[in-house]
Amino acid sequence: MGEFDLIRRFFTRDQQVARVGIGDDCAIFGAQVGYEHCISTDMLVEGRHFLSDVDPAALGYKALATNLSDLAAMGAQPHSFLLSIGLPKADERWLQAFSAGLFQLAERHNCPLIGGDTTRSPLVVINITVQGLVPHGAGVLRSGARVGDDIWVSGTLGDAALGLALLEERIRVDDPDLRERAISRLHWPEPRVALGMELASIASSMMDLSDGLAGDLLHILRASHRKAAVELAHLPMRASLRGLPRMQALSLATAGGDDYELLFTAEPRASARIEQLAQDHELPLSRIGRILPLAGGESPQIEWLLDGRPTQFEAQGFDHFDD
């Protein structure tokens, strides 16, 4: 099977957003008056971001989910995406499953594939570039956190990190249902797109949790020139984590990564609106800390509390170039 047959059979779908889509040198689509484009790209490499025996349907789904999560963090509505993929060989069964998982999520969010590229590669390499739309000036940045703002997270933390630890046999969980749920959160994350769009008028800063709470919150603090106090006892965790030794569970919840939940700040008077959103979306939204001012000479940092008392808790987010 040649490159163009591969594209035609597995990656060409009807779409309405681009005047010219797959099959020409460029995609062409019109600009919408009053909106700005939000563009993000993510790369997944076999052996670094996913195991070689991963379900290809889950891989296709997650490859797009990680990008949609970036749009959610800006409060943007998905528009379309580009896919570039390198493969050792054109395995038809693998491609059928991968494209099914990919388009399952794309169709749910009305985000069509409008172009891309394919090549032969020693390992599976997937790169997606997604674009979304946000009303002019309404995108939520990392740099807007204000002193006195509450810090919130959506969903629960550490599930995907536990799933990876179970697959790598670093942790054992005897309950098969808990094990299955943790691994499912690793492979099938839910990008909080609708929630992000509603938070756009409430949050002062926002980002998605891809590399772990500890590292990602520091991104907001550095961009906003602030520090934070975070209560570890307030971190939302499922029973599968709470059954582990406490410090091990907290480490997974703060440094494990792959949560793809939303981390955001908002002024305290917005708490009632946020709690209503939690009810509307049937999703926990947990207040975990507060934004503080930097004293003279201080660098952005997180002050960890455990049951109200300062603690020397060590947590570091995922770093692609950390050996």
PDB file of C-alpha atoms in Angstrom:
ATOM      1  CA  MET A   1       0.000   0.000   0.000  1.00  0.00           C
ATOM      2  CA  GLY A   2       1.436   3.366  -1.032  1.00  0.00           C
ATOM      3  CA  GLU A   3       1.411   6.657   0.868  1.00  0.00           C
ATOM      4  CA  PHE A   4      -1.527   8.160  -1.010  1.00  0.00           C
ATOM      5  CA  ASP A   5      -3.618   5.010  -0.750  1.00  0.00           C
ATOM      6  CA  LEU A   6      -2.927   5.042   2.992  1.00  0.00           C
ATOM      7  CA  ILE A   7      -4.123   8.643   3.293  1.00  0.00           C
ATOM      8  CA  ARG A   8      -7.204   8.033   1.161  1.00  0.00           C
ATOM      9  CA  ARG A   9      -8.259   4.827   2.944  1.00  0.00           C
ATOM     10  CA  PHE A  10      -7.637   5.742   6.572  1.00  0.00           C
ATOM     11  CA  PHE A  11      -7.468   9.518   6.963  1.00  0.00           C
ATOM     12  CA  THR A  12      -9.823  11.139   4.448  1.00  0.00           C
ATOM     13  CA  ARG A  13     -13.240  12.151   5.804  1.00  0.00           C
ATOM     14  CA  ASP A  14     -15.922  14.588   4.710  1.00  0.00           C
ATOM     15  CA  GLN A  15     -15.479  17.985   6.340  1.00  0.00           C
ATOM     16  CA  GLN A  16     -17.126  21.398   6.089  1.00  0.00           C
ATOM     17  CA  VAL A  17     -14.656  23.831   7.703  1.00  0.00           C
ATOM     18  CA  ALA A  18     -12.029  24.092   4.931  1.00  0.00           C
ATOM     19  CA  ARG A  19     -12.776  25.167   1.360  1.00  0.00           C
ATOM     20  CA  VAL A  20      -9.790  23.026   0.324  1.00  0.00           C
ATOM     21  CA  GLY A  21      -8.756  20.115   2.538  1.00  0.00           C
ATOM     22  CA  ILE A  22      -6.781  16.894   2.102  1.00  0.00           C
ATOM     23  CA  GLY A  23      -5.429  16.324  -1.413  1.00  0.00           C
ATOM     24  CA  ASP A  24      -3.905  19.694  -2.302  1.00  0.00           C
ATOM     25  CA  ASP A  25      -0.695  21.495  -1.312  1.00  0.00           C
ATOM     26  CA  CYS A  26      -2.390  23.484   1.448  1.00  0.00           C
ATOM     27  CA  ALA A  27      -5.698  23.567   3.256  1.00  0.00           C
ATOM     28  CA  ILE A  28      -7.653  26.771   2.693  1.00  0.00           C
ATOM     29  CA  PHE A  29     -10.288  28.094   5.056  1.00  0.00           C
ATOM     30  CA  GLY A  30     -11.821  31.477   5.725  1.00  0.00           C
ATOM     31  CA  ALA A  31     -11.160  33.679   8.745  1.00  0.00           C
ATOM     32  CA  GLN A  32     -14.079  34.409  11.071  1.00  0.00           C
ATOM     33  CA  VAL A  33     -14.594  38.067  11.936  1.00  0.00           C
ATOM     34  CA  GLY A  34     -14.234  38.765  15.658  1.00  0.00           C
ATOM     35  CA  TYR A  35     -12.271  35.598  16.438  1.00  0.00           C
ATOM     36  CA  GLU A  36      -8.618  34.717  16.922  1.00  0.00           C
ATOM     37  CA  HIS A  37      -6.992  31.399  16.035  1.00  0.00           C
ATOM     38  CA  CYS A  38      -5.396  29.342  18.814  1.00  0.00           C
ATOM     39  CA  ILE A  39      -2.824  26.865  17.468  1.00  0.00           C
ATOM     40  CA  SER A  40      -1.023  24.113  19.378  1.00  0.00           C
ATOM     41  CA  THR A  41       1.087  21.119  18.427  1.00  0.00           C
ATOM     42  CA  ASP A  42       2.144  17.968  20.288  1.00  0.00           C
ATOM     43  CA  MET A  43       4.430  15.105  19.340  1.00  0.00           C
ATOM     44  CA  LEU A  44       4.198  11.522  20.604  1.00  0.00           C
ATOM     45  CA  VAL A  45       7.178   9.188  20.156  1.00  0.00           C
ATOM     46  CA  GLU A  46       7.102   5.415  20.648  1.00  0.00           C
ATOM     47  CA  GLY A  47       9.098   4.422  23.717  1.00  0.00           C
ATOM     48  CA  ARG A  48       9.008   7.947  25.156  1.00  0.00           C
ATOM     49  CA  HIS A  49       5.311   8.767  25.329  1.00  0.00           C
ATOM     50  CA  PHE A  50       3.678   5.391  24.768  1.00  0.00           C
ATOM     51  CA  LEU A  51       4.565   1.707  24.926  1.00  0.00           C
ATOM     52  CA  SER A  52       5.023  -0.234  21.696  1.00  0.00           C
ATOM     53  CA  ASP A  53       2.154  -2.613  22.511  1.00  0.00           C
ATOM     54  CA  VAL A  54      -0.418   0.123  23.203  1.00  0.00           C
ATOM     55  CA  ASP A  55      -3.876  -0.305  21.661  1.00  0.00           C
ATOM     56  CA  PRO A  56      -3.666   1.722  18.406  1.00  0.00           C
ATOM     57  CA  ALA A  57      -7.257   2.937  18.847  1.00  0.00           C
ATOM     58  CA  ALA A  58      -6.316   4.384  22.234  1.00  0.00           C
ATOM     59  CA  LEU A  59      -3.185   5.917  20.715  1.00  0.00           C
ATOM     60  CA  GLY A  60      -5.164   7.642  17.970  1.00  0.00           C
ATOM     61  CA  TYR A  61      -7.644   8.948  20.521  1.00  0.00           C
ATOM     62  CA  LYS A  62      -4.971  10.201  22.925  1.00  0.00           C
ATOM     63  CA  ALA A  63      -2.889  11.832  20.199  1.00  0.00           C
ATOM     64  CA  LEU A  64      -5.789  14.184  19.474  1.00  0.00           C
ATOM     65  CA  ALA A  65      -6.968  14.430  23.092  1.00  0.00           C
ATOM     66  CA  THR A  66      -3.670  15.950  24.250  1.00  0.00           C
ATOM     67  CA  ASN A  67      -4.012  18.697  21.647  1.00  0.00           C
ATOM     68  CA  LEU A  68      -7.682  19.371  22.354  1.00  0.00           C
ATOM     69  CA  SER A  69      -6.726  19.726  26.004  1.00  0.00           C
ATOM     70  CA  ASP A  70      -4.461  22.642  25.029  1.00  0.00           C
ATOM     71  CA  LEU A  71      -7.422  24.320  23.332  1.00  0.00           C
ATOM     72  CA  ALA A  72      -9.511  23.722  26.451  1.00  0.00           C
ATOM     73  CA  ALA A  73      -6.870  25.518  28.508  1.00  0.00           C
ATOM     74  CA  MET A  74      -7.269  28.614  26.319  1.00  0.00           C
ATOM     75  CA  GLY A  75     -11.061  28.476  26.424  1.00  0.00           C
ATOM     76  CA  ALA A  76     -11.080  27.849  22.662  1.00  0.00           C
ATOM     77  CA  GLN A  77     -13.581  26.036  20.463  1.00  0.00           C
ATOM     78  CA  PRO A  78     -11.969  23.307  18.293  1.00  0.00           C
ATOM     79  CA  HIS A  79     -11.839  24.105  14.575  1.00  0.00           C
ATOM     80  CA  SER A  80      -9.642  21.537  12.754  1.00  0.00           C
ATOM     81  CA  PHE A  81      -6.352  19.654  12.935  1.00  0.00           C
ATOM     82  CA  LEU A  82      -3.367  18.440  10.920  1.00  0.00           C
ATOM     83  CA  LEU A  83      -1.755  15.016  11.373  1.00  0.00           C
ATOM     84  CA  SER A  84       1.800  13.968  10.499  1.00  0.00           C
ATOM     85  CA  ILE A  85       2.719  10.364  11.206  1.00  0.00           C
ATOM     86  CA  GLY A  86       5.850   8.252  10.787  1.00  0.00           C
ATOM     87  CA  LEU A  87       5.442   4.459  10.688  1.00  0.00           C
ATOM     88  CA  PRO A  88       7.837   1.510  10.342  1.00  0.00           C
ATOM     89  CA  LYS A  89       5.338  -0.138   7.964  1.00  0.00           C
ATOM     90  CA  ALA A  90       1.803   0.325   6.625  1.00  0.00           C
ATOM     91  CA  ASP A  91      -0.021  -2.216   8.812  1.00  0.00           C
ATOM     92  CA  GLU A  92      -3.662  -2.087   7.702  1.00  0.00           C
ATOM     93  CA  ARG A  93      -5.156  -3.460  10.938  1.00  0.00           C
ATOM     94  CA  TRP A  94      -3.085  -1.024  13.008  1.00  0.00           C
ATOM     95  CA  LEU A  95      -4.068   1.911  10.793  1.00  0.00           C
ATOM     96  CA  GLN A  96      -7.749   0.974  10.880  1.00  0.00           C
ATOM     97  CA  ALA A  97      -7.775   0.916  14.684  1.00  0.00           C
ATOM     98  CA  PHE A  98      -5.648   4.075  15.014  1.00  0.00           C
ATOM     99  CA  SER A  99      -7.846   6.089  12.665  1.00  0.00           C
ATOM    100  CA  ALA A 100     -11.019   4.813  14.364  1.00  0.00           C
ATOM    101  CA  GLY A 101      -9.821   6.085  17.745  1.00  0.00           C
ATOM    102  CA  LEU A 102      -8.648   9.368  16.227  1.00  0.00           C
ATOM    103  CA  PHE A 103     -11.908  10.129  14.438  1.00  0.00           C
ATOM    104  CA  GLN A 104     -14.033   8.967  17.376  1.00  0.00           C
ATOM    105  CA  LEU A 105     -12.798  11.998  19.310  1.00  0.00           C
ATOM    106  CA  ALA A 106     -12.548  14.332  16.314  1.00  0.00           C
ATOM    107  CA  GLU A 107     -16.201  13.812  15.413  1.00  0.00           C
ATOM    108  CA  ARG A 108     -17.334  14.251  19.014  1.00  0.00           C
ATOM    109  CA  HIS A 109     -15.727  17.709  19.068  1.00  0.00           C
ATOM    110  CA  ASN A 110     -16.571  18.618  15.447  1.00  0.00           C
ATOM    111  CA  CYS A 111     -12.860  18.991  14.706  1.00  0.00           C
ATOM    112  CA  PRO A 112     -12.076  17.588  11.237  1.00  0.00           C
ATOM    113  CA  LEU A 113      -8.702  16.537   9.836  1.00  0.00           C
ATOM    114  CA  ILE A 114      -7.797  18.910   6.976  1.00  0.00           C
ATOM    115  CA  GLY A 115      -4.233  17.879   6.066  1.00  0.00           C
ATOM    116  CA  GLY A 116      -0.918  16.426   7.154  1.00  0.00           C
ATOM    117  CA  ASP A 117       1.924  14.161   6.051  1.00  0.00           C
ATOM    118  CA  THR A 118       3.107  10.551   6.246  1.00  0.00           C
ATOM    119  CA  THR A 119       6.558   8.972   6.117  1.00  0.00           C
ATOM    120  CA  ARG A 120       8.456   5.806   6.969  1.00  0.00           C
ATOM    121  CA  SER A 121      10.159   5.906  10.377  1.00  0.00           C
ATOM    122  CA  PRO A 122      12.058   3.399  12.575  1.00  0.00           C
ATOM    123  CA  LEU A 123       9.557   4.111  15.385  1.00  0.00           C
ATOM    124  CA  VAL A 124       5.972   5.317  15.429  1.00  0.00           C
ATOM    125  CA  VAL A 125       6.019   9.125  15.613  1.00  0.00           C
ATOM    126  CA  ILE A 126       2.790  11.134  15.693  1.00  0.00           C
ATOM    127  CA  ASN A 127       2.527  14.900  15.467  1.00  0.00           C
ATOM    128  CA  ILE A 128      -0.796  16.733  15.560  1.00  0.00           C
ATOM    129  CA  THR A 129      -1.335  20.456  15.114  1.00  0.00           C
ATOM    130  CA  VAL A 130      -4.751  21.607  16.244  1.00  0.00           C
ATOM    131  CA  GLN A 131      -6.415  24.965  15.837  1.00  0.00           C
ATOM    132  CA  GLY A 132      -9.322  26.501  17.645  1.00  0.00           C
ATOM    133  CA  LEU A 133     -11.250  29.752  17.749  1.00  0.00           C
ATOM    134  CA  VAL A 134     -11.703  32.165  20.613  1.00  0.00           C
ATOM    135  CA  PRO A 135     -13.420  35.581  20.647  1.00  0.00           C
ATOM    136  CA  HIS A 136     -10.879  38.352  20.123  1.00  0.00           C
ATOM    137  CA  GLY A 137      -8.980  39.013  23.354  1.00  0.00           C
ATOM    138  CA  ALA A 138     -10.814  36.296  25.297  1.00  0.00           C
ATOM    139  CA  GLY A 139      -8.138  33.575  25.333  1.00  0.00           C
ATOM    140  CA  VAL A 140      -7.131  32.598  28.873  1.00  0.00           C
ATOM    141  CA  LEU A 141      -3.360  32.864  29.379  1.00  0.00           C
ATOM    142  CA  ARG A 142      -0.974  31.482  31.993  1.00  0.00           C
ATOM    143  CA  SER A 143       0.113  34.990  32.942  1.00  0.00           C
ATOM    144  CA  GLY A 144      -3.070  36.317  34.542  1.00  0.00           C
ATOM    145  CA  ALA A 145      -2.947  34.892  38.086  1.00  0.00           C
ATOM    146  CA  ARG A 146      -3.529  37.622  40.692  1.00  0.00           C
ATOM    147  CA  VAL A 147      -2.624  37.811  44.362  1.00  0.00           C
ATOM    148  CA  GLY A 148      -5.490  36.378  46.406  1.00  0.00           C
ATOM    149  CA  ASP A 149      -6.855  34.212  43.592  1.00  0.00           C
ATOM    150  CA  ASP A 150      -7.950  30.699  44.475  1.00  0.00           C
ATOM    151  CA  ILE A 151      -6.271  27.779  42.684  1.00  0.00           C
ATOM    152  CA  TRP A 152      -8.576  25.102  41.270  1.00  0.00           C
ATOM    153  CA  VAL A 153      -8.258  21.797  39.422  1.00  0.00           C
ATOM    154  CA  SER A 154     -10.856  19.780  37.552  1.00  0.00           C
ATOM    155  CA  GLY A 155     -11.443  16.056  37.961  1.00  0.00           C
ATOM    156  CA  THR A 156      -9.004  13.887  39.908  1.00  0.00           C
ATOM    157  CA  LEU A 157      -5.216  13.748  39.860  1.00  0.00           C
ATOM    158  CA  GLY A 158      -2.749  10.890  39.590  1.00  0.00           C
ATOM    159  CA  ASP A 159      -4.973   8.303  37.896  1.00  0.00           C
ATOM    160  CA  ALA A 160      -2.955   8.153  34.672  1.00  0.00           C
ATOM    161  CA  ALA A 161       0.330   8.083  36.585  1.00  0.00           C
ATOM    162  CA  LEU A 162      -0.977   5.137  38.581  1.00  0.00           C
ATOM    163  CA  GLY A 163      -2.038   3.436  35.347  1.00  0.00           C
ATOM    164  CA  LEU A 164       1.485   3.769  33.940  1.00  0.00           C
ATOM    165  CA  ALA A 165       3.017   2.513  37.197  1.00  0.00           C
ATOM    166  CA  LEU A 166       0.728  -0.529  37.050  1.00  0.00           C
ATOM    167  CA  LEU A 167       1.705  -1.294  33.449  1.00  0.00           C
ATOM    168  CA  GLU A 168       5.385  -0.963  34.332  1.00  0.00           C
ATOM    169  CA  GLU A 169       4.803  -3.114  37.449  1.00  0.00           C
ATOM    170  CA  ARG A 170       6.184  -0.444  39.793  1.00  0.00           C
ATOM    171  CA  ILE A 171       2.961  -0.562  41.840  1.00  0.00           C
ATOM    172  CA  ARG A 172       0.502  -3.374  42.439  1.00  0.00           C
ATOM    173  CA  VAL A 173      -3.259  -2.956  42.909  1.00  0.00           C
ATOM    174  CA  ASP A 174      -5.210  -6.146  43.574  1.00  0.00           C
ATOM    175  CA  ASP A 175      -8.684  -4.820  42.718  1.00  0.00           C
ATOM    176  CA  PRO A 176      -9.125  -5.447  38.939  1.00  0.00           C
ATOM    177  CA  ASP A 177     -11.740  -2.682  38.584  1.00  0.00           C
ATOM    178  CA  LEU A 178      -9.450  -0.067  40.144  1.00  0.00           C
ATOM    179  CA  ARG A 179      -6.600  -1.265  37.939  1.00  0.00           C
ATOM    180  CA  GLU A 180      -8.722  -1.051  34.791  1.00  0.00           C
ATOM    181  CA  ARG A 181      -9.951   2.468  35.623  1.00  0.00           C
ATOM    182  CA  ALA A 182      -6.421   3.749  36.222  1.00  0.00           C
ATOM    183  CA  ILE A 183      -5.097   2.312  32.953  1.00  0.00           C
ATOM    184  CA  SER A 184      -8.139   3.654  31.106  1.00  0.00           C
ATOM    185  CA  ARG A 185      -7.390   7.172  32.382  1.00  0.00           C
ATOM    186  CA  LEU A 186      -3.867   6.825  30.985  1.00  0.00           C
ATOM    187  CA  HIS A 187      -4.972   5.722  27.521  1.00  0.00           C
ATOM    188  CA  TRP A 188      -8.326   7.524  27.146  1.00  0.00           C
ATOM    189  CA  PRO A 189      -8.057  11.004  28.757  1.00  0.00           C
ATOM    190  CA  GLU A 190     -11.051  13.320  28.456  1.00  0.00           C
ATOM    191  CA  PRO A 191     -10.140  16.815  27.204  1.00  0.00           C
ATOM    192  CA  ARG A 192     -12.241  19.345  29.139  1.00  0.00           C
ATOM    193  CA  VAL A 193     -13.166  21.418  26.095  1.00  0.00           C
ATOM    194  CA  ALA A 194     -16.698  22.467  27.084  1.00  0.00           C
ATOM    195  CA  LEU A 195     -15.587  23.286  30.622  1.00  0.00           C
ATOM    196  CA  GLY A 196     -12.670  25.356  29.340  1.00  0.00           C
ATOM    197  CA  MET A 197     -14.953  27.421  27.129  1.00  0.00           C
ATOM    198  CA  GLU A 198     -17.218  28.195  30.085  1.00  0.00           C
ATOM    199  CA  LEU A 199     -14.283  28.997  32.364  1.00  0.00           C
ATOM    200  CA  ALA A 200     -12.967  31.546  29.853  1.00  0.00           C
ATOM    201  CA  SER A 201     -15.131  34.267  31.414  1.00  0.00           C
ATOM    202  CA  ILE A 202     -14.211  33.261  34.988  1.00  0.00           C
ATOM    203  CA  ALA A 203     -10.568  32.143  35.153  1.00  0.00           C
ATOM    204  CA  SER A 204      -7.744  34.664  35.477  1.00  0.00           C
ATOM    205  CA  SER A 205      -5.198  32.090  34.272  1.00  0.00           C
ATOM    206  CA  MET A 206      -5.467  28.509  33.063  1.00  0.00           C
ATOM    207  CA  MET A 207      -3.497  25.606  31.596  1.00  0.00           C
ATOM    208  CA  ASP A 208      -3.948  21.884  31.189  1.00  0.00           C
ATOM    209  CA  LEU A 209      -2.181  19.376  33.416  1.00  0.00           C
ATOM    210  CA  SER A 210       0.034  17.360  31.101  1.00  0.00           C
ATOM    211  CA  ASP A 211       3.326  17.197  33.012  1.00  0.00           C
ATOM    212  CA  GLY A 212       2.006  17.070  36.590  1.00  0.00           C
ATOM    213  CA  LEU A 213       0.587  19.642  39.013  1.00  0.00           C
ATOM    214  CA  ALA A 214       3.958  20.582  40.518  1.00  0.00           C
ATOM    215  CA  GLY A 215       5.575  21.465  37.210  1.00  0.00           C
ATOM    216  CA  ASP A 216       2.530  22.938  35.513  1.00  0.00           C
ATOM    217  CA  LEU A 217       1.564  25.221  38.393  1.00  0.00           C
ATOM    218  CA  LEU A 218       5.108  26.592  38.297  1.00  0.00           C
ATOM    219  CA  HIS A 219       4.506  27.572  34.658  1.00  0.00           C
ATOM    220  CA  ILE A 220       1.581  29.739  35.768  1.00  0.00           C
ATOM    221  CA  LEU A 221       3.550  31.191  38.682  1.00  0.00           C
ATOM    222  CA  ARG A 222       6.532  32.095  36.500  1.00  0.00           C
ATOM    223  CA  ALA A 223       4.348  33.644  33.810  1.00  0.00           C
ATOM    224  CA  SER A 224       2.381  35.600  36.443  1.00  0.00           C
ATOM    225  CA  HIS A 225       5.360  36.464  38.721  1.00  0.00           C
ATOM    226  CA  ARG A 226       3.674  34.986  41.781  1.00  0.00           C
ATOM    227  CA  LYS A 227       4.028  32.151  44.273  1.00  0.00           C
ATOM    228  CA  ALA A 228       1.403  29.769  45.616  1.00  0.00           C
ATOM    229  CA  ALA A 229       0.371  27.893  48.732  1.00  0.00           C
ATOM    230  CA  VAL A 230      -1.141  24.468  48.000  1.00  0.00           C
ATOM    231  CA  GLU A 231      -2.835  22.190  50.538  1.00  0.00           C
ATOM    232  CA  LEU A 232      -1.910  18.598  49.723  1.00  0.00           C
ATOM    233  CA  ALA A 233      -4.863  17.277  51.719  1.00  0.00           C
ATOM    234  CA  HIS A 234      -7.211  19.053  49.289  1.00  0.00           C
ATOM    235  CA  LEU A 235      -5.908  17.356  46.145  1.00  0.00           C
ATOM    236  CA  PRO A 236      -8.734  15.348  44.532  1.00  0.00           C
ATOM    237  CA  MET A 237      -7.780  11.673  44.295  1.00  0.00           C
ATOM    238  CA  ARG A 238      -9.731   8.506  43.581  1.00  0.00           C
ATOM    239  CA  ALA A 239      -9.944   5.590  45.999  1.00  0.00           C
ATOM    240  CA  SER A 240      -7.309   3.711  43.989  1.00  0.00           C
ATOM    241  CA  LEU A 241      -4.732   6.324  45.018  1.00  0.00           C
ATOM    242  CA  ARG A 242      -6.003   6.831  48.534  1.00  0.00           C
ATOM    243  CA  GLY A 243      -5.408   3.129  49.146  1.00  0.00           C
ATOM    244  CA  LEU A 244      -1.663   3.659  48.609  1.00  0.00           C
ATOM    245  CA  PRO A 245       0.773   5.006  51.220  1.00  0.00           C
ATOM    246  CA  ARG A 246      -0.042   8.694  51.589  1.00  0.00           C
ATOM    247  CA  MET A 247       3.226  10.164  50.311  1.00  0.00           C
ATOM    248  CA  GLN A 248       3.293   7.777  47.356  1.00  0.00           C
ATOM    249  CA  ALA A 249      -0.240   8.813  46.404  1.00  0.00           C
ATOM    250  CA  LEU A 250       0.643  12.506  46.730  1.00  0.00           C
ATOM    251  CA  SER A 251       3.703  12.019  44.545  1.00  0.00           C
ATOM    252  CA  LEU A 252       1.579  10.457  41.782  1.00  0.00           C
ATOM    253  CA  ALA A 253      -1.003  13.249  42.113  1.00  0.00           C
ATOM    254  CA  THR A 254       1.537  16.078  41.900  1.00  0.00           C
ATOM    255  CA  ALA A 255       4.300  14.793  39.634  1.00  0.00           C
ATOM    256  CA  GLY A 256       2.895  11.903  37.606  1.00  0.00           C
ATOM    257  CA  GLY A 257       1.561  13.818  34.609  1.00  0.00           C
ATOM    258  CA  ASP A 258      -0.895  12.809  31.873  1.00  0.00           C
ATOM    259  CA  ASP A 259      -3.908  14.051  33.880  1.00  0.00           C
ATOM    260  CA  TYR A 260      -5.179  16.395  31.140  1.00  0.00           C
ATOM    261  CA  GLU A 261      -7.357  18.159  33.668  1.00  0.00           C
ATOM    262  CA  LEU A 262      -7.627  21.949  33.870  1.00  0.00           C
ATOM    263  CA  LEU A 263      -5.612  23.950  36.385  1.00  0.00           C
ATOM    264  CA  PHE A 264      -6.932  27.488  36.790  1.00  0.00           C
ATOM    265  CA  THR A 265      -7.040  30.493  39.084  1.00  0.00           C
ATOM    266  CA  ALA A 266     -10.011  32.713  39.867  1.00  0.00           C
ATOM    267  CA  GLU A 267     -10.941  35.394  42.342  1.00  0.00           C
ATOM    268  CA  PRO A 268     -12.641  34.075  45.511  1.00  0.00           C
ATOM    269  CA  ARG A 269     -15.999  35.679  44.697  1.00  0.00           C
ATOM    270  CA  ALA A 270     -16.224  33.419  41.616  1.00  0.00           C
ATOM    271  CA  SER A 271     -16.439  30.279  43.761  1.00  0.00           C
ATOM    272  CA  ALA A 272     -20.242  30.011  43.538  1.00  0.00           C
ATOM    273  CA  ARG A 273     -20.118  30.124  39.728  1.00  0.00           C
ATOM    274  CA  ILE A 274     -17.368  27.505  39.688  1.00  0.00           C
ATOM    275  CA  GLU A 275     -19.296  25.219  42.020  1.00  0.00           C
ATOM    276  CA  GLN A 276     -22.323  25.560  39.722  1.00  0.00           C
ATOM    277  CA  LEU A 277     -20.140  24.542  36.766  1.00  0.00           C
ATOM    278  CA  ALA A 278     -19.084  21.469  38.727  1.00  0.00           C
ATOM    279  CA  GLN A 279     -22.741  20.508  39.090  1.00  0.00           C
ATOM    280  CA  ASP A 280     -23.545  21.294  35.451  1.00  0.00           C
ATOM    281  CA  HIS A 281     -20.666  19.138  34.165  1.00  0.00           C
ATOM    282  CA  GLU A 282     -21.015  16.472  36.873  1.00  0.00           C
ATOM    283  CA  LEU A 283     -17.287  16.877  37.457  1.00  0.00           C
ATOM    284  CA  PRO A 284     -15.372  17.683  40.647  1.00  0.00           C
ATOM    285  CA  LEU A 285     -13.807  21.157  40.680  1.00  0.00           C
ATOM    286  CA  SER A 286     -11.546  21.383  43.715  1.00  0.00           C
ATOM    287  CA  ARG A 287     -10.047  24.460  45.357  1.00  0.00           C
ATOM    288  CA  ILE A 288      -6.505  23.434  46.333  1.00  0.00           C
ATOM    289  CA  GLY A 289      -4.663  26.633  47.206  1.00  0.00           C
ATOM    290  CA  ARG A 290      -4.143  30.354  46.799  1.00  0.00           C
ATOM    291  CA  ILE A 291      -1.929  32.733  44.836  1.00  0.00           C
ATOM    292  CA  LEU A 292       0.484  34.774  46.980  1.00  0.00           C
ATOM    293  CA  PRO A 293       2.742  37.780  46.287  1.00  0.00           C
ATOM    294  CA  LEU A 294       6.478  37.406  45.846  1.00  0.00           C
ATOM    295  CA  ALA A 295       8.587  38.998  48.551  1.00  0.00           C
ATOM    296  CA  GLY A 296      11.701  40.926  47.562  1.00  0.00           C
ATOM    297  CA  GLY A 297      14.203  38.651  45.857  1.00  0.00           C
ATOM    298  CA  GLU A 298      11.915  35.607  45.856  1.00  0.00           C
ATOM    299  CA  SER A 299      11.475  33.384  42.826  1.00  0.00           C
ATOM    300  CA  PRO A 300       8.129  31.856  41.824  1.00  0.00           C
ATOM    301  CA  GLN A 301       7.604  28.773  43.967  1.00  0.00           C
ATOM    302  CA  ILE A 302       5.040  26.481  45.563  1.00  0.00           C
ATOM    303  CA  GLU A 303       4.656  26.352  49.340  1.00  0.00           C
ATOM    304  CA  TRP A 304       3.248  22.913  50.138  1.00  0.00           C
ATOM    305  CA  LEU A 305       0.983  22.466  53.153  1.00  0.00           C
ATOM    306  CA  LEU A 306      -0.098  19.160  54.675  1.00  0.00           C
ATOM    307  CA  ASP A 307      -3.128  19.384  56.947  1.00  0.00           C
ATOM    308  CA  GLY A 308      -2.519  23.115  57.282  1.00  0.00           C
ATOM    309  CA  ARG A 309       1.168  22.907  58.180  1.00  0.00           C
ATOM    310  CA  PRO A 310       4.160  23.697  55.947  1.00  0.00           C
ATOM    311  CA  THR A 311       5.909  20.555  54.738  1.00  0.00           C
ATOM    312  CA  GLN A 312       9.137  19.850  52.859  1.00  0.00           C
ATOM    313  CA  PHE A 313       7.375  18.026  50.058  1.00  0.00           C
ATOM    314  CA  GLU A 314       9.483  17.328  46.967  1.00  0.00           C
ATOM    315  CA  ALA A 315       7.624  17.124  43.662  1.00  0.00           C
ATOM    316  CA  GLN A 316       8.829  17.803  40.140  1.00  0.00           C
ATOM    317  CA  GLY A 317       6.866  17.702  36.910  1.00  0.00           C
ATOM    318  CA  PHE A 318       7.777  15.669  33.841  1.00  0.00           C
ATOM    319  CA  ASP A 319      10.674  16.989  31.729  1.00  0.00           C
ATOM    320  CA  HIS A 320      11.304  15.559  28.239  1.00  0.00           C
ATOM    321  CA  PHE A 321      15.057  16.177  28.538  1.00  0.00           C
ATOM    322  CA  ASP A 322      15.512  15.056  32.145  1.00  0.00           C
ATOM    323  CA  ASP A 323      17.733  11.970  32.256  1.00  0.00           C
TER     324      ASP A 323
END
